[in-house]
Amino acid sequence: AEASFLTLSYIYIVKNGFRINFLSVIFKPLIAAIIMGIFIYFFSGLNLILLVICAAIIYVISILALREIDKHNFEMLRNIMRK
């Protein structure tokens, strides 16, 4: 159902003159996910809770290192955290 919704939404957006470059939207998070996956693969013997926490930290560090999050995103996160 989600894939159908995504496809229909994309068709609607393209018909109305907007273009989404999926490669630029997906590339950096995919690289961060691959880095996190490599970490999980090599440290799979750790306690599950510790592994999940460390993997999340690795993912966030990767996203920050790849500069996927900009100043606007940080401000949005701050506003959400204040509420």
Short mmCIF file of C-alpha atoms in Angstrom, two decimals:
data_model
loop_
_atom_site.label_atom_id
_atom_site.label_comp_id
_atom_site.label_asym_id
_atom_site.label_seq_id
_atom_site.Cartn_x
_atom_site.Cartn_y
_atom_site.Cartn_z
CA ALA A 1 0.00 0.00 0.00
CA GLU A 2 2.82 2.40 0.86
CA ALA A 3 4.60 1.73 -2.42
CA SER A 4 1.39 2.45 -4.34
CA PHE A 5 0.89 5.68 -2.43
CA LEU A 6 4.50 6.71 -3.05
CA THR A 7 4.20 5.96 -6.76
CA LEU A 8 0.92 7.85 -7.14
CA SER A 9 2.29 10.79 -5.14
CA TYR A 10 5.39 10.93 -7.32
CA ILE A 11 3.28 10.88 -10.50
CA TYR A 12 1.13 13.71 -9.14
CA ILE A 13 4.18 15.78 -8.21
CA VAL A 14 5.83 15.28 -11.61
CA LYS A 15 2.62 16.17 -13.48
CA ASN A 16 2.42 19.44 -11.53
CA GLY A 17 5.87 20.55 -12.61
CA PHE A 18 8.03 19.54 -9.66
CA ARG A 19 11.05 17.28 -9.98
CA ILE A 20 12.54 15.18 -7.23
CA ASN A 21 16.06 13.88 -7.69
CA PHE A 22 15.78 10.59 -5.83
CA LEU A 23 19.50 9.91 -6.11
CA SER A 24 20.40 13.05 -4.16
CA VAL A 25 17.67 12.39 -1.58
CA ILE A 26 18.60 8.75 -1.00
CA PHE A 27 22.38 8.67 -1.58
CA LYS A 28 23.77 10.08 1.68
CA PRO A 29 21.31 8.28 4.01
CA LEU A 30 22.07 5.07 2.10
CA ILE A 31 25.82 5.56 2.64
CA ALA A 32 25.18 6.19 6.36
CA ALA A 33 23.01 3.06 6.54
CA ILE A 34 25.74 1.00 4.87
CA ILE A 35 28.30 2.27 7.41
CA MET A 36 25.89 1.40 10.23
CA GLY A 37 25.28 -2.04 8.70
CA ILE A 38 29.01 -2.75 8.53
CA PHE A 39 29.28 -1.81 12.21
CA ILE A 40 26.38 -4.12 13.09
CA TYR A 41 27.92 -6.96 11.06
CA PHE A 42 31.28 -6.79 12.81
CA PHE A 43 29.89 -6.21 16.31
CA SER A 44 26.88 -8.55 16.16
CA GLY A 45 28.12 -10.36 19.26
CA LEU A 46 27.34 -7.38 21.49
CA ASN A 47 24.32 -7.19 23.74
CA LEU A 48 21.32 -6.30 21.56
CA ILE A 49 20.40 -3.11 23.43
CA LEU A 50 24.00 -1.92 23.38
CA LEU A 51 24.28 -2.80 19.68
CA VAL A 52 21.13 -0.81 18.80
CA ILE A 53 22.31 2.23 20.77
CA CYS A 54 25.80 2.11 19.24
CA ALA A 55 24.39 1.59 15.73
CA ALA A 56 22.11 4.61 16.15
CA ILE A 57 25.06 6.71 17.29
CA ILE A 58 27.13 5.50 14.31
CA TYR A 59 24.26 6.42 11.96
CA VAL A 60 23.91 9.93 13.42
CA ILE A 61 27.66 10.51 13.26
CA SER A 62 27.68 9.30 9.64
CA ILE A 63 24.80 11.61 8.70
CA LEU A 64 26.60 14.54 10.34
CA ALA A 65 29.92 13.65 8.69
CA LEU A 66 28.24 13.47 5.28
CA ARG A 67 26.63 16.87 5.95
CA GLU A 68 23.14 15.58 5.25
CA ILE A 69 21.67 17.70 8.05
CA ASP A 70 21.93 21.45 7.54
CA LYS A 71 21.30 24.46 9.79
CA HIS A 72 17.59 24.51 8.96
CA ASN A 73 17.21 20.88 10.09
CA PHE A 74 18.97 21.62 13.37
CA GLU A 75 16.64 24.54 14.04
CA MET A 76 13.62 22.34 13.34
CA LEU A 77 14.92 19.72 15.76
CA ARG A 78 15.49 22.36 18.44
CA ASN A 79 11.93 23.63 18.03
CA ILE A 80 10.55 20.10 18.30
CA MET A 81 12.63 19.36 21.41
CA ARG A 82 11.40 22.50 23.16
CA LYS A 83 7.77 21.43 22.92
#
